[in-house]
Amino acid sequence: MKLWSNTFRDGGLIPAENAFAAIDPFAHVRRSANRNPHLAWSEVPNGTRSLALFCCDGDAPQDATGVNRDGEVVPEGAPRREFFHWTLVDVPTIVQCLKEGQFSDGVIPHGKCAAIVRHVITNGGEHELRQGLNDYTGEFADDPEMAGDYYGYDGPCPAWNDLRIHHYIFRLYALDVPVLDLGSRFTAAQARAALQGHILDEAQLVGAYSLNPELASTLKY
């Protein structure tokens, strides 16, 4: 199975338009267009009944104590954890690509609701997809201006004082079931657990992003 994007090349820079935040020379960062990238795939194996897509940043700092603080940095070697930006399941095999901006276009304080982007229209009709909660749900839990349930795609927003470039892994799974056994409100961890034992094949695409101006200048599209 192959996975690619017209928005960025494998290993290349994710454009700021596809991120939650972009570099601001005066305020460190500003909200960005937050558009989901274009993604497409091919060579789906026989027997596939649905697909599942995840986007994960594996470079998120475990300790947020010094994150985004003037006069401090997050060391490159600081312990890291996974941060999920997107979980999309029950994707029918007739769907072969996701258009840029189709599932997210702009930052929505308090998060997008689950129902906004649950349907995709193809030549074969209308198909219901399900999106899980991304990890901004927990990230903003104590922020009155932003707290809420963040469903679907919300793009990169790494710490502007992080000395490590963040890598965002888009991973697509071909599954032997049409619908995953999940409730209406689920996380990436729950979706990953549900697809175990049903994986026929997988493919991945990696994009890089940084809000640290010195690091961002070294990245290429």
PDB file of C-alpha atoms in Angstrom:
ATOM      1  CA  MET A   1       0.000   0.000   0.000  1.00  0.00           C
ATOM      2  CA  LYS A   2       1.243   3.489  -0.846  1.00  0.00           C
ATOM      3  CA  LEU A   3       0.420   6.812   0.804  1.00  0.00           C
ATOM      4  CA  TRP A   4       1.385  10.250  -0.520  1.00  0.00           C
ATOM      5  CA  SER A   5       0.434  13.927  -0.415  1.00  0.00           C
ATOM      6  CA  ASN A   6       0.355  16.784  -2.896  1.00  0.00           C
ATOM      7  CA  THR A   7       0.738  19.134   0.082  1.00  0.00           C
ATOM      8  CA  PHE A   8       4.197  18.003   1.203  1.00  0.00           C
ATOM      9  CA  ARG A   9       6.758  15.368   0.252  1.00  0.00           C
ATOM     10  CA  ASP A  10       7.724  12.485   2.510  1.00  0.00           C
ATOM     11  CA  GLY A  11      10.276  13.828   4.981  1.00  0.00           C
ATOM     12  CA  GLY A  12       9.689  17.423   3.863  1.00  0.00           C
ATOM     13  CA  LEU A  13       8.290  20.521   5.513  1.00  0.00           C
ATOM     14  CA  ILE A  14       4.577  20.688   6.260  1.00  0.00           C
ATOM     15  CA  PRO A  15       3.380  24.120   5.032  1.00  0.00           C
ATOM     16  CA  ALA A  16       2.263  26.623   7.668  1.00  0.00           C
ATOM     17  CA  GLU A  17      -1.218  26.629   6.090  1.00  0.00           C
ATOM     18  CA  ASN A  18      -1.614  23.043   7.311  1.00  0.00           C
ATOM     19  CA  ALA A  19      -0.542  23.824  10.867  1.00  0.00           C
ATOM     20  CA  PHE A  20      -2.455  25.020  13.915  1.00  0.00           C
ATOM     21  CA  ALA A  21       0.118  27.785  14.441  1.00  0.00           C
ATOM     22  CA  ALA A  22       2.735  29.639  12.397  1.00  0.00           C
ATOM     23  CA  ILE A  23       5.780  31.697  13.308  1.00  0.00           C
ATOM     24  CA  ASP A  24       5.125  35.328  14.236  1.00  0.00           C
ATOM     25  CA  PRO A  25       8.194  37.604  14.478  1.00  0.00           C
ATOM     26  CA  PHE A  26       6.643  39.683  17.268  1.00  0.00           C
ATOM     27  CA  ALA A  27       4.514  37.281  19.332  1.00  0.00           C
ATOM     28  CA  HIS A  28       6.483  34.051  18.654  1.00  0.00           C
ATOM     29  CA  VAL A  29       3.415  32.360  17.111  1.00  0.00           C
ATOM     30  CA  ARG A  30       0.018  33.110  15.629  1.00  0.00           C
ATOM     31  CA  ARG A  31      -2.925  30.948  14.666  1.00  0.00           C
ATOM     32  CA  SER A  32      -2.624  29.528  11.179  1.00  0.00           C
ATOM     33  CA  ALA A  33      -5.024  28.239   8.514  1.00  0.00           C
ATOM     34  CA  ASN A  34      -5.119  24.764  10.107  1.00  0.00           C
ATOM     35  CA  ARG A  35      -6.101  23.034   6.859  1.00  0.00           C
ATOM     36  CA  ASN A  36      -5.760  19.267   6.739  1.00  0.00           C
ATOM     37  CA  PRO A  37      -3.257  18.221   4.036  1.00  0.00           C
ATOM     38  CA  HIS A  38      -4.154  16.405   0.852  1.00  0.00           C
ATOM     39  CA  LEU A  39      -3.620  12.661   1.210  1.00  0.00           C
ATOM     40  CA  ALA A  40      -4.023   9.887  -1.348  1.00  0.00           C
ATOM     41  CA  TRP A  41      -3.339   6.168  -1.457  1.00  0.00           C
ATOM     42  CA  SER A  42      -3.186   3.201  -3.786  1.00  0.00           C
ATOM     43  CA  GLU A  43      -2.471  -0.536  -3.888  1.00  0.00           C
ATOM     44  CA  VAL A  44      -4.989  -1.299  -1.142  1.00  0.00           C
ATOM     45  CA  PRO A  45      -4.867  -5.078  -0.603  1.00  0.00           C
ATOM     46  CA  ASN A  46      -7.663  -7.445  -1.552  1.00  0.00           C
ATOM     47  CA  GLY A  47     -10.025  -8.127   1.314  1.00  0.00           C
ATOM     48  CA  THR A  48      -9.843  -4.599   2.680  1.00  0.00           C
ATOM     49  CA  ARG A  49     -13.225  -3.460   3.980  1.00  0.00           C
ATOM     50  CA  SER A  50     -12.253  -0.085   5.460  1.00  0.00           C
ATOM     51  CA  LEU A  51      -9.281   2.154   6.180  1.00  0.00           C
ATOM     52  CA  ALA A  52      -8.157   4.063   9.261  1.00  0.00           C
ATOM     53  CA  LEU A  53      -5.882   7.088   9.346  1.00  0.00           C
ATOM     54  CA  PHE A  54      -3.853   8.567  12.198  1.00  0.00           C
ATOM     55  CA  CYS A  55      -1.591  11.599  12.472  1.00  0.00           C
ATOM     56  CA  CYS A  56       0.816  11.559  15.408  1.00  0.00           C
ATOM     57  CA  ASP A  57       3.640  13.784  16.598  1.00  0.00           C
ATOM     58  CA  GLY A  58       6.140  11.543  18.348  1.00  0.00           C
ATOM     59  CA  ASP A  59       8.300  14.473  19.485  1.00  0.00           C
ATOM     60  CA  ALA A  60       5.973  16.177  21.975  1.00  0.00           C
ATOM     61  CA  PRO A  61       7.774  16.935  25.276  1.00  0.00           C
ATOM     62  CA  GLN A  62       6.753  14.792  28.230  1.00  0.00           C
ATOM     63  CA  ASP A  63       7.369  17.670  30.650  1.00  0.00           C
ATOM     64  CA  ALA A  64       5.647  20.927  29.719  1.00  0.00           C
ATOM     65  CA  THR A  65       7.279  22.958  32.501  1.00  0.00           C
ATOM     66  CA  GLY A  66       9.550  24.991  30.215  1.00  0.00           C
ATOM     67  CA  VAL A  67       7.374  24.929  27.102  1.00  0.00           C
ATOM     68  CA  ASN A  68       6.858  28.325  25.398  1.00  0.00           C
ATOM     69  CA  ARG A  69       8.587  30.277  28.150  1.00  0.00           C
ATOM     70  CA  ASP A  70      10.895  33.202  27.437  1.00  0.00           C
ATOM     71  CA  GLY A  71      14.432  32.585  28.585  1.00  0.00           C
ATOM     72  CA  GLU A  72      14.012  28.800  28.568  1.00  0.00           C
ATOM     73  CA  VAL A  73      14.379  26.075  25.981  1.00  0.00           C
ATOM     74  CA  VAL A  74      13.135  22.518  25.584  1.00  0.00           C
ATOM     75  CA  PRO A  75      16.375  20.521  25.095  1.00  0.00           C
ATOM     76  CA  GLU A  76      16.605  18.331  22.011  1.00  0.00           C
ATOM     77  CA  GLY A  77      17.216  15.317  24.238  1.00  0.00           C
ATOM     78  CA  ALA A  78      14.275  15.944  26.570  1.00  0.00           C
ATOM     79  CA  PRO A  79      11.960  12.910  27.035  1.00  0.00           C
ATOM     80  CA  ARG A  80       9.201  12.755  24.430  1.00  0.00           C
ATOM     81  CA  ARG A  81       5.689  11.362  24.072  1.00  0.00           C
ATOM     82  CA  GLU A  82       3.079  10.874  21.370  1.00  0.00           C
ATOM     83  CA  PHE A  83       0.554  13.608  20.599  1.00  0.00           C
ATOM     84  CA  PHE A  84      -2.283  12.685  18.229  1.00  0.00           C
ATOM     85  CA  HIS A  85      -3.544  15.287  15.774  1.00  0.00           C
ATOM     86  CA  TRP A  86      -6.047  13.205  13.808  1.00  0.00           C
ATOM     87  CA  THR A  87      -7.933   9.919  13.973  1.00  0.00           C
ATOM     88  CA  LEU A  88     -10.224   9.006  11.079  1.00  0.00           C
ATOM     89  CA  VAL A  89     -11.868   5.571  10.900  1.00  0.00           C
ATOM     90  CA  ASP A  90     -14.460   3.625   8.891  1.00  0.00           C
ATOM     91  CA  VAL A  91     -13.110   5.071   5.637  1.00  0.00           C
ATOM     92  CA  PRO A  92     -14.707   3.046   2.795  1.00  0.00           C
ATOM     93  CA  THR A  93     -12.416   1.590   0.146  1.00  0.00           C
ATOM     94  CA  ILE A  94     -14.141   3.637  -2.568  1.00  0.00           C
ATOM     95  CA  VAL A  95     -12.503   6.727  -1.049  1.00  0.00           C
ATOM     96  CA  GLN A  96      -8.992   7.058  -2.466  1.00  0.00           C
ATOM     97  CA  CYS A  97      -8.004  10.562  -1.373  1.00  0.00           C
ATOM     98  CA  LEU A  98      -8.783  13.337   1.074  1.00  0.00           C
ATOM     99  CA  LYS A  99      -8.731  16.864  -0.295  1.00  0.00           C
ATOM    100  CA  GLU A 100      -6.758  19.622   1.375  1.00  0.00           C
ATOM    101  CA  GLY A 101      -9.040  21.557   3.714  1.00  0.00           C
ATOM    102  CA  GLN A 102     -11.849  18.999   3.390  1.00  0.00           C
ATOM    103  CA  PHE A 103     -11.812  18.069   7.066  1.00  0.00           C
ATOM    104  CA  SER A 104     -10.383  21.199   8.666  1.00  0.00           C
ATOM    105  CA  ASP A 105     -10.093  24.817   7.564  1.00  0.00           C
ATOM    106  CA  GLY A 106      -9.210  27.258  10.344  1.00  0.00           C
ATOM    107  CA  VAL A 107      -8.713  27.070  14.096  1.00  0.00           C
ATOM    108  CA  ILE A 108     -12.010  26.660  15.940  1.00  0.00           C
ATOM    109  CA  PRO A 109     -11.797  27.563  19.665  1.00  0.00           C
ATOM    110  CA  HIS A 110     -13.395  24.828  21.807  1.00  0.00           C
ATOM    111  CA  GLY A 111     -12.959  22.373  18.947  1.00  0.00           C
ATOM    112  CA  LYS A 112     -14.875  21.093  15.948  1.00  0.00           C
ATOM    113  CA  CYS A 113     -17.892  18.975  16.790  1.00  0.00           C
ATOM    114  CA  ALA A 114     -18.027  15.360  15.682  1.00  0.00           C
ATOM    115  CA  ALA A 115     -20.830  15.900  13.183  1.00  0.00           C
ATOM    116  CA  ILE A 116     -19.232  18.620  11.040  1.00  0.00           C
ATOM    117  CA  VAL A 117     -17.180  16.392   8.746  1.00  0.00           C
ATOM    118  CA  ARG A 118     -18.648  12.919   9.038  1.00  0.00           C
ATOM    119  CA  HIS A 119     -19.699  12.485   5.416  1.00  0.00           C
ATOM    120  CA  VAL A 120     -17.735  12.177   2.193  1.00  0.00           C
ATOM    121  CA  ILE A 121     -19.414  12.307  -1.200  1.00  0.00           C
ATOM    122  CA  THR A 122     -18.013  10.134  -3.980  1.00  0.00           C
ATOM    123  CA  ASN A 123     -19.348   8.824  -7.264  1.00  0.00           C
ATOM    124  CA  GLY A 124     -20.562   5.857  -5.262  1.00  0.00           C
ATOM    125  CA  GLY A 125     -22.736   7.961  -2.983  1.00  0.00           C
ATOM    126  CA  GLU A 126     -22.458   9.403   0.502  1.00  0.00           C
ATOM    127  CA  HIS A 127     -20.307   7.660   3.105  1.00  0.00           C
ATOM    128  CA  GLU A 128     -20.189   8.231   6.852  1.00  0.00           C
ATOM    129  CA  LEU A 129     -16.754   8.397   8.416  1.00  0.00           C
ATOM    130  CA  ARG A 130     -15.969   8.802  12.102  1.00  0.00           C
ATOM    131  CA  GLN A 131     -13.365  11.037  13.674  1.00  0.00           C
ATOM    132  CA  GLY A 132     -11.911  10.679  17.129  1.00  0.00           C
ATOM    133  CA  LEU A 133     -10.846  13.251  19.683  1.00  0.00           C
ATOM    134  CA  ASN A 134      -7.366  14.609  19.110  1.00  0.00           C
ATOM    135  CA  ASP A 135      -4.993  15.471  21.939  1.00  0.00           C
ATOM    136  CA  TYR A 136      -5.760  19.188  21.931  1.00  0.00           C
ATOM    137  CA  THR A 137      -8.780  18.085  23.976  1.00  0.00           C
ATOM    138  CA  GLY A 138      -6.500  17.455  26.930  1.00  0.00           C
ATOM    139  CA  GLU A 139      -3.982  20.161  26.023  1.00  0.00           C
ATOM    140  CA  PHE A 140      -6.580  22.926  26.335  1.00  0.00           C
ATOM    141  CA  ALA A 141      -8.619  21.404  29.178  1.00  0.00           C
ATOM    142  CA  ASP A 142      -7.611  24.118  31.664  1.00  0.00           C
ATOM    143  CA  ASP A 143      -7.850  27.038  29.211  1.00  0.00           C
ATOM    144  CA  PRO A 144     -11.304  28.707  29.417  1.00  0.00           C
ATOM    145  CA  GLU A 145     -10.854  30.360  26.017  1.00  0.00           C
ATOM    146  CA  MET A 146     -10.023  27.103  24.223  1.00  0.00           C
ATOM    147  CA  ALA A 147     -11.303  24.149  26.307  1.00  0.00           C
ATOM    148  CA  GLY A 148     -13.575  21.677  24.555  1.00  0.00           C
ATOM    149  CA  ASP A 149     -13.773  18.460  22.571  1.00  0.00           C
ATOM    150  CA  TYR A 150     -11.425  18.664  19.592  1.00  0.00           C
ATOM    151  CA  TYR A 151     -12.604  16.201  16.957  1.00  0.00           C
ATOM    152  CA  GLY A 152     -10.856  15.519  13.675  1.00  0.00           C
ATOM    153  CA  TYR A 153      -7.746  17.252  12.377  1.00  0.00           C
ATOM    154  CA  ASP A 154      -5.932  20.041  14.165  1.00  0.00           C
ATOM    155  CA  GLY A 155      -2.437  20.596  12.851  1.00  0.00           C
ATOM    156  CA  PRO A 156       1.056  21.098  14.267  1.00  0.00           C
ATOM    157  CA  CYS A 157       1.758  23.534  17.079  1.00  0.00           C
ATOM    158  CA  PRO A 158       5.115  22.522  18.571  1.00  0.00           C
ATOM    159  CA  ALA A 159       6.691  24.653  21.283  1.00  0.00           C
ATOM    160  CA  TRP A 160       8.457  27.679  19.785  1.00  0.00           C
ATOM    161  CA  ASN A 161      11.388  27.161  22.170  1.00  0.00           C
ATOM    162  CA  ASP A 162      11.854  23.457  21.361  1.00  0.00           C
ATOM    163  CA  LEU A 163      15.322  22.590  20.064  1.00  0.00           C
ATOM    164  CA  ARG A 164      14.026  19.468  18.291  1.00  0.00           C
ATOM    165  CA  ILE A 165      12.294  19.459  14.911  1.00  0.00           C
ATOM    166  CA  HIS A 166       8.942  17.684  15.243  1.00  0.00           C
ATOM    167  CA  HIS A 167       7.996  14.885  12.868  1.00  0.00           C
ATOM    168  CA  TYR A 168       4.352  14.162  12.102  1.00  0.00           C
ATOM    169  CA  ILE A 169       3.563  10.604  11.054  1.00  0.00           C
ATOM    170  CA  PHE A 170       0.495  10.050   8.892  1.00  0.00           C
ATOM    171  CA  ARG A 171      -0.202   6.306   9.036  1.00  0.00           C
ATOM    172  CA  LEU A 172      -2.904   4.555   7.016  1.00  0.00           C
ATOM    173  CA  TYR A 173      -4.208   1.068   7.863  1.00  0.00           C
ATOM    174  CA  ALA A 174      -6.125  -1.331   5.620  1.00  0.00           C
ATOM    175  CA  LEU A 175      -8.578  -3.296   7.764  1.00  0.00           C
ATOM    176  CA  ASP A 176     -10.649  -6.433   7.293  1.00  0.00           C
ATOM    177  CA  VAL A 177     -13.735  -4.940   8.996  1.00  0.00           C
ATOM    178  CA  PRO A 178     -16.062  -2.210   7.639  1.00  0.00           C
ATOM    179  CA  VAL A 179     -16.603  -0.508  11.011  1.00  0.00           C
ATOM    180  CA  LEU A 180     -14.439  -0.438  14.122  1.00  0.00           C
ATOM    181  CA  ASP A 181     -16.008  -1.329  17.448  1.00  0.00           C
ATOM    182  CA  LEU A 182     -15.933   2.119  19.027  1.00  0.00           C
ATOM    183  CA  GLY A 183     -18.396   4.393  20.766  1.00  0.00           C
ATOM    184  CA  SER A 184     -19.392   7.799  19.436  1.00  0.00           C
ATOM    185  CA  ARG A 185     -16.659   9.500  21.509  1.00  0.00           C
ATOM    186  CA  PHE A 186     -13.251   7.862  21.221  1.00  0.00           C
ATOM    187  CA  THR A 187      -9.551   8.680  21.341  1.00  0.00           C
ATOM    188  CA  ALA A 188      -6.659   7.632  19.137  1.00  0.00           C
ATOM    189  CA  ALA A 189      -5.540   5.137  21.763  1.00  0.00           C
ATOM    190  CA  GLN A 190      -8.970   3.498  21.773  1.00  0.00           C
ATOM    191  CA  ALA A 191      -9.047   3.393  17.963  1.00  0.00           C
ATOM    192  CA  ARG A 192      -5.583   1.824  17.802  1.00  0.00           C
ATOM    193  CA  ALA A 193      -6.657  -0.818  20.289  1.00  0.00           C
ATOM    194  CA  ALA A 194      -9.825  -1.543  18.267  1.00  0.00           C
ATOM    195  CA  LEU A 195      -7.958  -2.170  15.013  1.00  0.00           C
ATOM    196  CA  GLN A 196      -5.559  -4.734  16.480  1.00  0.00           C
ATOM    197  CA  GLY A 197      -6.078  -8.102  14.820  1.00  0.00           C
ATOM    198  CA  HIS A 198      -7.737  -6.491  11.775  1.00  0.00           C
ATOM    199  CA  ILE A 199      -4.723  -4.968   9.974  1.00  0.00           C
ATOM    200  CA  LEU A 200      -4.053  -6.233   6.437  1.00  0.00           C
ATOM    201  CA  ASP A 201      -1.475  -3.630   5.456  1.00  0.00           C
ATOM    202  CA  GLU A 202      -0.228  -0.169   6.390  1.00  0.00           C
ATOM    203  CA  ALA A 203       1.629   2.780   4.891  1.00  0.00           C
ATOM    204  CA  GLN A 204       3.031   5.984   6.300  1.00  0.00           C
ATOM    205  CA  LEU A 205       4.089   9.477   5.313  1.00  0.00           C
ATOM    206  CA  VAL A 206       6.181  11.804   7.491  1.00  0.00           C
ATOM    207  CA  GLY A 207       6.229  15.600   7.521  1.00  0.00           C
ATOM    208  CA  ALA A 208       8.422  17.944   9.569  1.00  0.00           C
ATOM    209  CA  TYR A 209       7.498  21.209  11.292  1.00  0.00           C
ATOM    210  CA  SER A 210       8.963  23.669  13.782  1.00  0.00           C
ATOM    211  CA  LEU A 211       7.954  27.013  15.287  1.00  0.00           C
ATOM    212  CA  ASN A 212      11.534  27.669  16.366  1.00  0.00           C
ATOM    213  CA  PRO A 213      12.719  30.204  13.724  1.00  0.00           C
ATOM    214  CA  GLU A 214      16.290  28.902  13.716  1.00  0.00           C
ATOM    215  CA  LEU A 215      15.165  25.326  13.109  1.00  0.00           C
ATOM    216  CA  ALA A 216      12.384  26.211  10.693  1.00  0.00           C
ATOM    217  CA  SER A 217      14.884  27.969   8.412  1.00  0.00           C
ATOM    218  CA  THR A 218      16.712  24.665   7.925  1.00  0.00           C
ATOM    219  CA  LEU A 219      13.634  22.760   6.718  1.00  0.00           C
ATOM    220  CA  LYS A 220      12.877  22.282   3.038  1.00  0.00           C
ATOM    221  CA  TYR A 221       9.615  21.568   1.239  1.00  0.00           C
TER     222      TYR A 221
END
